[in-house]
Amino acid sequence: MFAFILRRLLATIPVLITVALFAFLLLRLTPSDPAAIIAGDTATAEQVAGIRAKLGLDEPIYTQFFIWTGKLLHGDFGESFYFKKTVAELIADRVEPTLALALCTIVLAILVAVPLGVIAARLHGSWIDRLMMGFSVLGFSVPVFVIGYCLLYVFARELRWLPSNGYNRLADGFGPWAQHIILPTLTLSVVYIALIARMTRASMLEVLSEDYVRTARAKGQIERRVLFRHALRNAAVPIVTVIGLGIALLIGGVVVTESVYSIPGLGRLTVEAVLARDFPVIQAVILLFSVVYVMINLAVDVIYSVLDPRIRY
Amino acid sequence: MTADSLPQPTVPRARKPQSGMMRAFRNPSVVIGGIVVLLMIALGAAAPWLGTMSPTEINPSGRNKPPGTIVTRRDDDGNKVQVMHRLGTDLLGRDVYSRVLYGARISLFVGVTVAVFSIFGGLIIGLFSGYIRWLDPIVMRVMDGLMAIPAILLAISLVSLFRAGIGAVILAITIPEIPRVVRLVRSVVLSVREEPYVEAAITVGTPTLKILWRHIMPNTIAPMIVQGTFICASAILVEAILSFLGVGVPPDVPTWGNVMAAGRDVFYLFPHNIFYPGVMLAVTVLAVNMLGDGLRDTLDPKLAKRL
């Protein structure tokens, strides 16, 4: 198993290099000169040339790539054009809301979607099953921000139960934090629940027709145990895979949800950076999200081999 | 003897999609989804004759009116005319009803164009990558790298490279979709490459391009139609998201995302700005997805089983 993990880890290296190359080229492909942007409108030609030399922009492009990657590995993401802070500081400021939102969503989605999918598979063909499938198609089609505004309309505007925007740090108290995180979490969960529930149902349907499920029932095992112990464990691999792959969907959703609820997280930072053409920030955010995505899927692959000893690569 | 004089094994295969098409037209999701999509196309195309006004005309005295308000405007000759805003006006006094109907044009156009471009791009890359062995690992590493960047994030960052416009938005949505198409095409090519009729074609010296086009490409048509439909749905969504975030099509262009973006700040007081385009968007995407589900079940039963 250790060899497998090592091999899987090595396989992510070319992927990460491609991502880094893309992020690097993003800055270089822009028609504008980064040195001129940093220097500002009033700078003289000498000042621009000085900044260019300082940043290594006068080196050949492949040298620049190595310099840039070397800095990255030391945690130096450069300096934001727009916010006039280092990118690392900027990200550190913004990471908490995004992390809180993403974790709450993942937990909620799994807690809701897996039982939902199991029940739908157990009652295959019933109205509950059809309702669940209908919900899942709907979940894929209704855009995140429309869901967000519907929830805002009902719970913030009409009922006035929850605040409509902003974020409260967890350090400032659990109550206000929870109040602010509920609506965004619900909003973001919908598509993720649809995805996981659908996969759970499909995977369970396949497993429920297996002989060992019949055997378990024949020996008088209670149905809940048959479903969750015998069937779900064997149906787990595709479900865990889709949870991992769904992280990409989640990251996209975070960007939108944070804009709907004005949450000062990484998603909002991405949009602000694009609007301001703040390329070092865009680069860093892309890298960060992609690395997280790749690493989660690496973890998922490792979890497989623990969950299912039959799998050996 | 040339490849043309051989009995053509592709001929009976070529008929299969046709019978699939006939089955597709009897599938309820294809019918319902198709009708709704056609309806949306008709709404967009007929927008000028459906009692709309100019979707970009600003009216400072008629800003933020709720649905059903009658506003007095001056027409080009200076005469006062009463205009009914069926779905209200936005914060610049533009007619939401007109903007939503005209918005159907852009959304569907972007959806279809992205689907066509990404299918063609992915098809060409996938065919070559799957068939030419030395090319495969290089192409696939690049595709893996692109797929490691979450699609919306990639689209947002690509938009920042270009000047805002529909072309830039289409390109930015197309690029993240291509790797998925490439993978699908490649998997078909890999399974077909070893078929006897392909080997026969190689034996008689058929040029590689002709093998790819005549013998391998037809196998990808059914899965491509299905995939294209799903890409279309997702492209419509992503376009709306980009516009909503303010990084998409320029804000005066009537698109559903832009109407919603304009309504963001005044949502609490005037939710109509968000709701009507939101409903149109959701219904359209739902219809396209239903169409895709139905097509998948009828045209590509193997894929249907896998999902």
Coordinates of C-alpha atoms in Angstrom, one line a residue:
Chain A
M1 CA 0.0 0.0 0.0
F2 CA 2.9 2.4 0.7
A3 CA 4.2 1.8 -2.8
F4 CA 0.7 2.6 -4.1
I5 CA 0.5 5.9 -2.2
L6 CA 4.0 6.8 -3.4
R7 CA 3.2 6.1 -7.0
R8 CA -0.1 8.0 -6.8
L9 CA 1.8 11.0 -5.2
L10 CA 4.4 10.9 -8.0
A11 CA 1.6 10.9 -10.6
T12 CA 0.3 14.3 -9.2
I13 CA 3.6 16.0 -10.0
P14 CA 3.2 16.4 -13.7
V15 CA -0.4 17.7 -13.1
L16 CA 0.8 20.2 -10.6
I17 CA 3.6 21.3 -13.0
T18 CA 1.1 21.9 -15.7
V19 CA -1.1 23.9 -13.4
A20 CA 1.9 26.0 -12.3
L21 CA 2.9 26.5 -15.9
F22 CA -0.6 27.7 -16.8
A23 CA -0.7 30.1 -13.8
F24 CA 2.7 31.4 -14.8
L25 CA 1.8 31.9 -18.4
L26 CA -1.4 33.7 -17.3
L27 CA 0.7 36.6 -16.1
R28 CA 3.0 36.5 -19.1
L29 CA 0.3 36.2 -21.7
T30 CA -1.3 39.4 -20.7
P31 CA -0.7 42.3 -23.1
S32 CA 0.2 44.5 -20.2
D33 CA 3.6 44.8 -18.6
P34 CA 3.5 43.8 -14.9
A35 CA 6.4 46.1 -14.1
A36 CA 4.5 49.0 -15.5
I37 CA 1.4 48.1 -13.5
I38 CA 3.4 47.9 -10.3
A39 CA 5.2 51.1 -10.9
G40 CA 1.9 53.0 -11.5
D41 CA 1.0 55.7 -13.9
T42 CA 3.4 58.3 -12.7
A43 CA 6.6 56.2 -12.9
T44 CA 9.5 57.1 -15.1
A45 CA 11.0 54.7 -17.6
E46 CA 14.0 54.1 -15.3
Q47 CA 11.8 53.2 -12.4
V48 CA 9.9 50.7 -14.5
A49 CA 13.2 49.2 -15.7
G50 CA 14.4 49.0 -12.1
I51 CA 11.3 47.1 -11.0
R52 CA 11.6 44.8 -14.1
A53 CA 15.2 44.0 -13.1
K54 CA 14.2 43.5 -9.4
L55 CA 11.4 41.1 -10.3
G56 CA 13.7 39.2 -12.8
L57 CA 11.4 40.1 -15.7
D58 CA 14.4 40.8 -18.0
E59 CA 15.5 37.2 -17.7
P60 CA 14.6 34.7 -20.4
I61 CA 11.1 33.2 -19.9
Y62 CA 12.2 29.8 -18.7
T63 CA 14.6 31.3 -16.1
Q64 CA 11.7 33.4 -14.9
F65 CA 9.6 30.3 -14.6
F66 CA 12.2 28.6 -12.4
I67 CA 12.7 31.7 -10.3
W68 CA 8.9 32.0 -9.8
T69 CA 8.5 28.3 -8.9
G70 CA 11.4 28.5 -6.5
K71 CA 9.7 31.5 -4.7
L72 CA 6.4 29.6 -4.7
L73 CA 8.0 26.7 -2.9
H74 CA 9.2 29.1 -0.2
G75 CA 5.7 30.4 0.2
D76 CA 6.4 33.7 -1.7
F77 CA 3.5 34.4 -3.9
G78 CA 4.6 37.9 -4.8
E79 CA 2.9 41.1 -4.1
S80 CA -0.7 42.1 -5.1
F81 CA -0.9 44.9 -7.7
Y82 CA -4.1 46.2 -6.3
F83 CA -4.2 45.6 -2.6
K84 CA -0.6 46.6 -2.0
K85 CA 0.0 43.6 0.3
T86 CA 1.8 40.4 -0.1
V87 CA -0.4 37.8 -1.7
A88 CA 0.3 35.4 1.1
E89 CA -1.1 37.9 3.7
L90 CA -4.1 38.6 1.6
I91 CA -4.9 34.9 1.3
A92 CA -4.3 34.3 5.0
D93 CA -6.9 37.1 5.7
R94 CA -9.5 35.5 3.5
V95 CA -9.1 31.8 4.0
E96 CA -11.2 31.4 7.1
P97 CA -14.7 32.1 5.7
T98 CA -14.0 30.0 2.7
L99 CA -12.7 27.1 4.7
A100 CA -15.7 27.3 7.1
L101 CA -18.2 27.5 4.3
A102 CA -16.6 24.5 2.4
L103 CA -16.3 22.3 5.4
C104 CA -19.9 23.0 6.6
T105 CA -21.1 22.3 3.1
I106 CA -19.2 19.0 2.7
V107 CA -20.4 17.7 6.1
L108 CA -24.1 18.8 5.5
A109 CA -24.1 17.4 2.0
I110 CA -22.8 14.0 3.0
L111 CA -25.1 13.8 6.0
V112 CA -28.1 14.5 3.8
A113 CA -27.2 13.0 0.5
V114 CA -26.0 9.6 1.5
P115 CA -29.1 8.5 3.5
L116 CA -31.2 10.1 0.8
G117 CA -29.6 8.1 -1.9
V118 CA -29.8 4.9 0.2
I119 CA -33.5 5.4 0.8
A120 CA -34.1 6.2 -2.9
A121 CA -32.3 3.0 -3.9
R122 CA -34.2 0.9 -1.3
L123 CA -37.5 2.3 -2.5
H124 CA -36.5 2.0 -6.2
G125 CA -39.3 3.1 -8.5
S126 CA -41.5 4.5 -5.8
W127 CA -42.6 8.1 -5.7
I128 CA -39.9 8.9 -3.1
D129 CA -37.3 7.7 -5.5
R130 CA -38.8 9.7 -8.3
L131 CA -39.0 12.8 -6.1
M132 CA -35.3 12.4 -5.2
M133 CA -34.3 12.0 -8.8
G134 CA -36.4 15.0 -9.8
F135 CA -34.7 17.0 -7.0
S136 CA -31.3 16.0 -8.2
V137 CA -31.9 17.1 -11.8
L138 CA -33.3 20.3 -10.5
G139 CA -30.3 20.8 -8.2
F140 CA -28.0 20.5 -11.2
S141 CA -30.0 23.0 -13.2
V142 CA -30.9 25.8 -10.8
P143 CA -27.9 28.1 -10.6
V144 CA -26.3 28.6 -7.2
F145 CA -27.0 32.3 -7.1
V146 CA -30.7 31.7 -7.9
I147 CA -30.9 29.3 -5.0
G148 CA -29.0 31.8 -2.8
Y149 CA -31.4 34.6 -3.6
C150 CA -34.5 32.4 -3.1
L151 CA -33.2 31.5 0.4
L152 CA -32.3 35.1 1.1
Y153 CA -35.8 36.2 0.1
V154 CA -37.5 33.7 2.3
F155 CA -35.3 33.6 5.4
A156 CA -33.8 37.0 5.5
R157 CA -36.2 39.3 3.7
E158 CA -39.6 37.8 4.6
L159 CA -39.1 35.8 7.8
R160 CA -36.1 37.9 9.1
W161 CA -34.7 34.8 10.8
L162 CA -31.1 35.1 9.6
P163 CA -28.7 37.9 8.5
S164 CA -28.5 38.5 4.8
N165 CA -24.8 39.0 4.3
G166 CA -21.4 39.2 5.7
Y167 CA -19.3 36.8 7.8
N168 CA -18.5 36.6 11.5
R169 CA -15.2 35.1 12.6
L170 CA -15.5 32.0 14.7
A171 CA -13.3 33.6 17.2
D172 CA -16.0 36.3 17.8
G173 CA -18.5 33.7 19.1
F174 CA -20.2 30.6 17.8
G175 CA -23.7 32.1 17.7
P176 CA -23.1 34.9 15.2
W177 CA -20.8 32.7 13.2
A178 CA -23.5 30.0 12.8
Q179 CA -26.1 32.6 12.0
H180 CA -24.0 33.9 9.1
I181 CA -22.9 30.5 7.8
I182 CA -26.3 28.8 7.6
L183 CA -27.7 30.3 4.5
P184 CA -24.5 30.1 2.4
T185 CA -24.1 26.5 3.5
L186 CA -27.6 25.6 2.5
T187 CA -27.1 27.4 -0.9
L188 CA -23.9 25.7 -1.7
S189 CA -25.0 22.3 -0.5
V190 CA -27.9 21.9 -3.0
V191 CA -25.8 21.0 -6.1
Y192 CA -23.4 18.9 -4.0
I193 CA -26.3 17.0 -2.4
A194 CA -27.8 16.4 -5.8
L195 CA -24.5 15.0 -7.1
I196 CA -23.8 12.7 -4.1
A197 CA -27.3 11.5 -3.7
R198 CA -27.5 10.5 -7.4
M199 CA -24.3 8.6 -7.2
T200 CA -25.2 6.9 -3.9
R201 CA -28.5 5.8 -5.4
A202 CA -26.9 4.4 -8.6
S203 CA -24.2 2.6 -6.7
M204 CA -26.6 1.2 -4.1
L205 CA -28.9 -0.1 -6.8
E206 CA -26.1 -2.1 -8.2
V207 CA -25.0 -3.5 -4.9
L208 CA -28.5 -4.3 -3.6
S209 CA -29.0 -7.0 -6.2
E210 CA -25.9 -8.9 -5.0
D211 CA -26.1 -12.3 -3.5
Y212 CA -24.6 -11.2 -0.1
V213 CA -27.4 -8.7 0.4
R214 CA -29.9 -11.5 -0.1
T215 CA -28.0 -13.7 2.2
A216 CA -27.9 -10.9 4.9
R217 CA -31.6 -10.5 4.6
A218 CA -32.2 -14.3 4.6
K219 CA -30.3 -14.7 7.9
G220 CA -32.8 -12.2 9.4
Q221 CA -30.5 -9.2 9.6
I222 CA -32.5 -6.0 10.2
E223 CA -33.0 -3.9 7.1
R224 CA -31.2 -0.9 8.4
R225 CA -28.1 -3.0 9.0
V226 CA -28.4 -4.6 5.6
L227 CA -28.5 -1.3 3.9
F228 CA -25.8 0.6 5.9
R229 CA -23.4 -2.2 6.9
H230 CA -23.6 -4.7 4.0
A231 CA -24.7 -2.7 1.0
L232 CA -23.3 0.9 1.7
R233 CA -19.8 -0.3 2.5
N234 CA -19.6 -2.1 -0.8
A235 CA -21.2 0.8 -2.7
A236 CA -18.8 3.3 -1.1
V237 CA -16.0 3.6 -3.7
P238 CA -18.0 5.5 -6.4
I239 CA -19.6 7.6 -3.7
V240 CA -16.3 8.7 -2.2
T241 CA -14.9 9.3 -5.7
V242 CA -17.8 11.6 -6.6
I243 CA -17.4 13.5 -3.3
G244 CA -13.7 14.1 -4.3
L245 CA -14.5 15.1 -7.8
G246 CA -17.4 17.3 -6.6
I247 CA -14.9 19.5 -4.8
A248 CA -14.3 21.3 -8.2
L249 CA -18.0 22.0 -8.3
L250 CA -17.8 23.2 -4.7
I251 CA -15.0 25.6 -5.5
G252 CA -16.9 27.1 -8.4
G253 CA -19.9 27.4 -6.1
V254 CA -17.9 29.1 -3.3
V255 CA -17.0 31.9 -5.7
V256 CA -20.6 32.5 -6.5
T257 CA -22.0 32.0 -3.0
E258 CA -19.5 34.4 -1.5
S259 CA -20.6 37.0 -4.0
V260 CA -24.3 36.5 -3.2
Y261 CA -23.8 36.8 0.5
S262 CA -20.9 39.3 0.4
I263 CA -18.6 37.0 2.3
P264 CA -15.0 38.2 2.3
G265 CA -13.5 34.9 1.4
L266 CA -11.2 33.5 -1.3
G267 CA -14.0 33.3 -3.8
R268 CA -14.8 36.9 -3.5
L269 CA -11.1 37.7 -3.6
T270 CA -10.8 35.9 -6.9
V271 CA -13.5 38.0 -8.5
E272 CA -12.1 41.2 -7.1
A273 CA -8.7 40.2 -8.4
V274 CA -10.0 39.5 -11.9
L275 CA -12.0 42.8 -11.9
A276 CA -8.8 44.6 -11.0
R277 CA -6.6 42.5 -13.3
D278 CA -4.5 41.7 -10.2
F279 CA -2.6 38.8 -11.8
P280 CA -0.4 37.7 -8.8
V281 CA -3.5 37.2 -6.8
I282 CA -5.3 35.3 -9.6
Q283 CA -2.2 33.1 -10.0
A284 CA -2.1 32.3 -6.3
V285 CA -5.8 31.6 -6.0
I286 CA -5.7 29.2 -9.0
L287 CA -2.7 27.4 -7.7
L288 CA -4.1 27.1 -4.2
F289 CA -7.5 25.8 -5.3
S290 CA -6.0 23.4 -7.8
V291 CA -3.5 22.0 -5.3
V292 CA -6.3 21.5 -2.8
Y293 CA -8.4 19.8 -5.4
V294 CA -5.6 17.5 -6.5
M295 CA -4.6 16.7 -3.0
I296 CA -8.2 15.9 -1.9
N297 CA -8.5 13.5 -4.8
L298 CA -5.2 12.0 -3.9
A299 CA -6.5 11.5 -0.4
V300 CA -9.7 9.9 -1.9
D301 CA -7.7 7.4 -3.8
V302 CA -5.8 6.5 -0.7
I303 CA -9.0 6.2 1.3
Y304 CA -10.3 3.7 -1.3
S305 CA -7.5 1.3 -0.7
V306 CA -8.4 1.4 3.0
L307 CA -12.1 1.1 2.4
D308 CA -11.9 -1.6 -0.1
P309 CA -9.0 -4.1 0.3
R310 CA -9.9 -5.6 -3.1
I311 CA -8.5 -2.5 -4.8
R312 CA -4.8 -2.8 -5.6
Y313 CA -3.3 -0.7 -8.3
Chain B
M1 CA -6.8 -2.7 -54.2
T2 CA -7.7 0.4 -52.4
A3 CA -9.6 0.8 -49.2
D4 CA -12.6 2.1 -51.0
S5 CA -13.1 -1.2 -52.9
L6 CA -13.2 -3.2 -49.7
P7 CA -16.6 -4.0 -48.3
Q8 CA -17.4 -1.1 -46.0
P9 CA -18.0 -2.2 -42.5
T10 CA -19.0 1.3 -41.5
V11 CA -22.1 1.2 -43.6
P12 CA -24.3 -0.9 -41.3
R13 CA -22.9 1.0 -38.3
A14 CA -23.8 4.3 -39.9
R15 CA -27.5 3.4 -39.7
K16 CA -27.4 2.8 -36.0
P17 CA -27.5 6.5 -34.9
Q18 CA -30.6 7.0 -37.2
S19 CA -32.6 4.3 -35.5
G20 CA -31.3 5.8 -32.2
M21 CA -32.6 9.1 -33.3
M22 CA -36.1 7.7 -34.0
R23 CA -36.1 6.2 -30.5
A24 CA -34.9 9.5 -29.1
F25 CA -37.9 11.3 -30.5
R26 CA -40.2 8.9 -28.6
N27 CA -38.4 9.5 -25.3
P28 CA -40.4 11.7 -23.0
S29 CA -37.5 13.7 -21.6
V30 CA -36.2 14.4 -25.1
V31 CA -39.7 15.6 -26.2
I32 CA -40.3 17.8 -23.2
G33 CA -36.8 19.1 -23.0
G34 CA -36.8 19.7 -26.8
I35 CA -40.1 21.5 -26.7
V36 CA -39.0 23.9 -23.9
V37 CA -35.7 24.6 -25.7
L38 CA -37.5 25.3 -29.0
L39 CA -39.8 27.6 -27.1
M40 CA -36.9 29.5 -25.6
I41 CA -35.3 29.8 -29.1
A42 CA -38.6 31.1 -30.4
L43 CA -38.9 33.6 -27.5
G44 CA -35.4 34.9 -28.2
A45 CA -35.9 35.0 -32.0
A46 CA -39.3 36.7 -31.8
A47 CA -38.3 39.1 -29.0
P48 CA -38.8 42.3 -31.1
W49 CA -42.4 41.3 -31.9
L50 CA -43.5 40.3 -28.4
G51 CA -44.2 43.8 -27.1
T52 CA -40.7 44.6 -26.1
M53 CA -38.9 47.9 -26.2
S54 CA -35.2 48.5 -26.6
P55 CA -33.4 46.3 -24.0
T56 CA -30.6 48.8 -23.6
E57 CA -32.6 52.0 -23.4
I58 CA -32.1 53.8 -20.1
N59 CA -34.9 55.8 -18.5
P60 CA -33.8 57.8 -15.4
S61 CA -37.3 58.7 -14.4
G62 CA -38.5 55.1 -14.4
R63 CA -35.9 53.4 -12.3
N64 CA -36.6 50.4 -10.1
K65 CA -40.3 50.1 -10.9
P66 CA -42.1 46.9 -9.7
P67 CA -43.7 44.6 -12.3
G68 CA -46.8 46.0 -14.0
T69 CA -45.9 49.7 -13.5
I70 CA -47.0 52.1 -16.2
V71 CA -44.4 54.7 -17.0
T72 CA -44.7 57.7 -19.2
R73 CA -41.8 58.0 -21.7
R74 CA -41.0 60.2 -24.6
D75 CA -40.6 58.5 -27.9
D76 CA -38.2 59.7 -30.6
D77 CA -40.6 62.3 -31.9
G78 CA -41.0 63.9 -28.5
N79 CA -44.5 62.6 -27.9
K80 CA -45.5 61.2 -24.5
V81 CA -46.3 57.5 -24.6
Q82 CA -47.5 55.3 -21.8
V83 CA -45.4 52.1 -21.4
M84 CA -46.3 49.2 -19.3
H85 CA -43.3 47.4 -17.7
R86 CA -44.6 43.9 -17.4
L87 CA -41.7 42.7 -15.3
G88 CA -40.7 46.1 -13.9
T89 CA -37.5 48.0 -14.5
D90 CA -34.0 47.8 -13.2
L91 CA -31.9 50.4 -11.5
L92 CA -31.3 52.2 -14.7
G93 CA -34.9 52.1 -15.8
R94 CA -34.4 49.5 -18.4
D95 CA -37.3 47.2 -19.1
V96 CA -36.7 43.8 -17.4
Y97 CA -39.2 42.0 -19.7
S98 CA -37.4 43.1 -22.8
R99 CA -34.0 42.4 -21.3
V100 CA -35.0 38.9 -20.3
L101 CA -36.5 38.0 -23.7
Y102 CA -33.4 39.4 -25.6
G103 CA -31.3 37.7 -23.0
A104 CA -32.5 34.3 -24.3
R105 CA -30.6 35.0 -27.5
I106 CA -27.2 35.5 -25.9
S107 CA -27.6 32.6 -23.4
L108 CA -28.6 30.1 -26.1
F109 CA -26.0 31.4 -28.5
V110 CA -23.3 31.1 -26.0
G111 CA -24.5 27.6 -25.0
V112 CA -24.6 26.3 -28.5
T113 CA -21.4 27.9 -29.7
V114 CA -19.4 26.6 -26.7
A115 CA -20.9 23.1 -27.2
V116 CA -19.9 23.2 -30.9
F117 CA -16.4 24.6 -30.4
S118 CA -15.5 22.3 -27.5
I119 CA -16.8 19.2 -29.3
F120 CA -14.8 20.1 -32.4
G121 CA -11.7 21.0 -30.5
G122 CA -12.0 18.0 -28.2
L123 CA -12.7 15.7 -31.1
I124 CA -9.6 16.7 -33.1
I125 CA -7.3 16.5 -30.1
G126 CA -8.9 13.3 -28.8
L127 CA -8.7 11.5 -32.2
F128 CA -5.0 12.3 -32.6
S129 CA -4.1 11.7 -29.0
G130 CA -5.9 8.3 -28.9
Y131 CA -4.5 7.1 -32.2
I132 CA -0.9 8.4 -32.2
R133 CA 0.8 6.6 -29.4
W134 CA 3.7 9.0 -28.8
L135 CA 1.4 12.0 -28.7
D136 CA -0.9 10.5 -26.1
P137 CA 1.0 10.9 -22.8
I138 CA 2.0 14.5 -23.6
V139 CA -1.6 15.6 -24.5
M140 CA -3.1 13.7 -21.6
R141 CA -0.7 15.4 -19.1
V142 CA -1.8 18.8 -20.3
M143 CA -5.4 17.8 -20.2
D144 CA -5.0 16.5 -16.6
G145 CA -3.4 19.8 -15.6
L146 CA -6.3 21.8 -17.1
M147 CA -8.8 19.5 -15.4
A148 CA -7.1 20.0 -12.1
I149 CA -8.2 23.7 -12.2
P150 CA -11.9 23.9 -11.2
A151 CA -13.8 24.9 -14.4
I152 CA -15.4 28.2 -13.2
L153 CA -12.1 29.3 -11.7
L154 CA -10.3 28.6 -15.0
A155 CA -13.0 30.4 -17.0
I156 CA -12.8 33.5 -14.6
S157 CA -9.1 33.7 -14.9
L158 CA -9.2 33.3 -18.7
V159 CA -11.7 36.1 -19.0
S160 CA -9.2 38.3 -17.2
L161 CA -6.8 37.8 -20.1
F162 CA -9.0 39.2 -22.8
R163 CA -11.0 42.4 -23.3
A164 CA -14.6 41.8 -22.1
G165 CA -16.9 40.6 -24.9
I166 CA -18.9 37.6 -26.0
G167 CA -16.0 36.1 -27.9
A168 CA -13.8 36.2 -24.8
V169 CA -16.6 34.6 -22.7
I170 CA -17.1 31.9 -25.2
L171 CA -13.4 31.1 -25.4
A172 CA -13.1 31.2 -21.6
I173 CA -16.0 28.7 -21.2
T174 CA -14.8 26.5 -24.0
I175 CA -11.3 25.8 -22.8
P176 CA -12.2 24.2 -19.5
E177 CA -14.7 21.9 -21.4
I178 CA -12.2 20.6 -23.9
P179 CA -10.3 18.2 -21.7
R180 CA -13.5 16.3 -20.8
V181 CA -14.4 15.9 -24.5
V182 CA -10.8 14.8 -25.2
R183 CA -11.0 12.1 -22.6
L184 CA -14.3 10.8 -23.9
V185 CA -13.1 10.8 -27.6
R186 CA -9.8 9.2 -26.6
S187 CA -11.6 6.4 -24.7
V188 CA -13.7 5.6 -27.8
V189 CA -10.6 5.7 -30.0
L190 CA -8.7 3.4 -27.8
S191 CA -11.5 0.8 -27.8
V192 CA -12.1 1.1 -31.6
R193 CA -8.4 1.2 -32.6
E194 CA -8.0 -2.6 -32.2
E195 CA -11.2 -3.5 -34.1
P196 CA -10.6 -5.7 -37.2
Y197 CA -11.9 -3.2 -39.7
V198 CA -9.4 -0.6 -38.5
E199 CA -6.6 -3.1 -38.7
A200 CA -7.8 -4.0 -42.2
A201 CA -7.8 -0.4 -43.2
I202 CA -4.2 0.0 -41.9
T203 CA -3.2 -3.2 -43.8
V204 CA -4.3 -1.8 -47.1
G205 CA -2.4 1.4 -46.5
T206 CA -5.2 3.8 -45.8
P207 CA -3.7 7.2 -44.8
T208 CA -4.0 7.9 -41.0
L209 CA -6.2 10.9 -41.5
K210 CA -8.6 8.9 -43.5
I211 CA -8.7 6.1 -41.0
L212 CA -9.4 8.6 -38.3
W213 CA -12.1 10.3 -40.2
R214 CA -13.9 7.5 -42.0
H215 CA -13.5 4.6 -39.6
I216 CA -12.9 5.9 -36.1
M217 CA -14.7 9.3 -36.0
P218 CA -18.2 7.9 -36.7
N219 CA -18.1 5.9 -33.5
T220 CA -17.8 9.1 -31.5
I221 CA -20.9 10.8 -32.9
A222 CA -23.5 9.4 -30.5
P223 CA -21.5 10.1 -27.3
M224 CA -20.5 13.5 -28.7
I225 CA -24.1 14.5 -29.3
V226 CA -24.9 13.6 -25.7
Q227 CA -21.9 15.3 -24.3
G228 CA -22.5 18.4 -26.4
T229 CA -26.0 18.7 -24.9
F230 CA -24.6 18.6 -21.4
I231 CA -21.9 21.1 -22.3
C232 CA -24.5 23.4 -23.7
A233 CA -26.4 23.3 -20.4
S234 CA -23.3 24.0 -18.4
A235 CA -22.1 26.7 -20.7
I236 CA -25.4 28.6 -20.3
L237 CA -25.0 28.3 -16.5
V238 CA -21.3 29.4 -16.6
E239 CA -22.1 32.4 -18.9
A240 CA -24.7 33.5 -16.4
I241 CA -22.4 33.1 -13.5
L242 CA -19.6 35.1 -15.2
S243 CA -22.0 37.9 -16.1
F244 CA -23.5 37.8 -12.6
L245 CA -20.0 38.2 -11.1
G246 CA -19.4 41.1 -13.4
V247 CA -16.6 39.5 -15.3
G248 CA -18.6 38.3 -18.3
V249 CA -20.3 40.0 -21.2
P250 CA -20.3 43.8 -20.8
P251 CA -23.1 44.9 -18.5
D252 CA -25.3 46.8 -21.0
V253 CA -25.7 43.7 -23.2
P254 CA -28.9 42.0 -22.2
T255 CA -28.1 38.6 -20.8
W256 CA -29.8 36.8 -17.9
G257 CA -26.6 37.0 -15.8
N258 CA -26.3 40.8 -16.4
V259 CA -30.0 41.4 -15.5
M260 CA -29.3 39.6 -12.2
A261 CA -26.1 41.4 -11.7
A262 CA -27.9 44.7 -12.1
G263 CA -30.4 43.6 -9.5
R264 CA -27.9 42.5 -6.9
D265 CA -27.6 45.7 -4.9
V266 CA -31.4 46.4 -4.9
F267 CA -32.5 42.8 -4.3
Y268 CA -34.0 43.5 -0.9
L269 CA -36.3 46.1 -2.3
F270 CA -36.9 44.9 -5.8
P271 CA -36.4 41.1 -6.1
H272 CA -38.0 41.0 -9.5
N273 CA -34.7 41.8 -11.1
I274 CA -33.3 38.5 -9.9
F275 CA -36.3 36.2 -10.0
Y276 CA -37.5 36.5 -13.6
P277 CA -34.1 35.9 -15.3
G278 CA -33.4 33.3 -12.7
V279 CA -36.5 31.4 -13.5
M280 CA -35.8 31.6 -17.3
L281 CA -32.2 30.4 -16.7
A282 CA -33.2 27.5 -14.5
V283 CA -36.0 26.4 -16.9
T284 CA -33.7 26.5 -19.9
V285 CA -30.8 24.7 -18.2
L286 CA -33.3 22.1 -16.8
A287 CA -34.7 21.6 -20.3
V288 CA -31.3 21.2 -21.9
N289 CA -30.3 18.8 -19.2
M290 CA -33.5 16.7 -19.7
L291 CA -32.8 16.6 -23.4
G292 CA -29.3 15.4 -22.6
D293 CA -30.5 12.7 -20.2
G294 CA -33.0 11.5 -22.8
L295 CA -30.5 11.4 -25.6
R296 CA -28.0 9.6 -23.4
D297 CA -30.6 6.9 -22.6
T298 CA -31.5 6.4 -26.2
L299 CA -28.4 7.1 -28.2
D300 CA -25.7 5.9 -25.9
P301 CA -27.0 3.1 -23.7
K302 CA -23.4 2.2 -22.6
L303 CA -22.9 5.6 -21.1
A304 CA -26.3 5.6 -19.5
K305 CA -25.4 2.4 -17.7
R306 CA -22.1 3.9 -16.4
L307 CA -23.8 6.9 -14.8

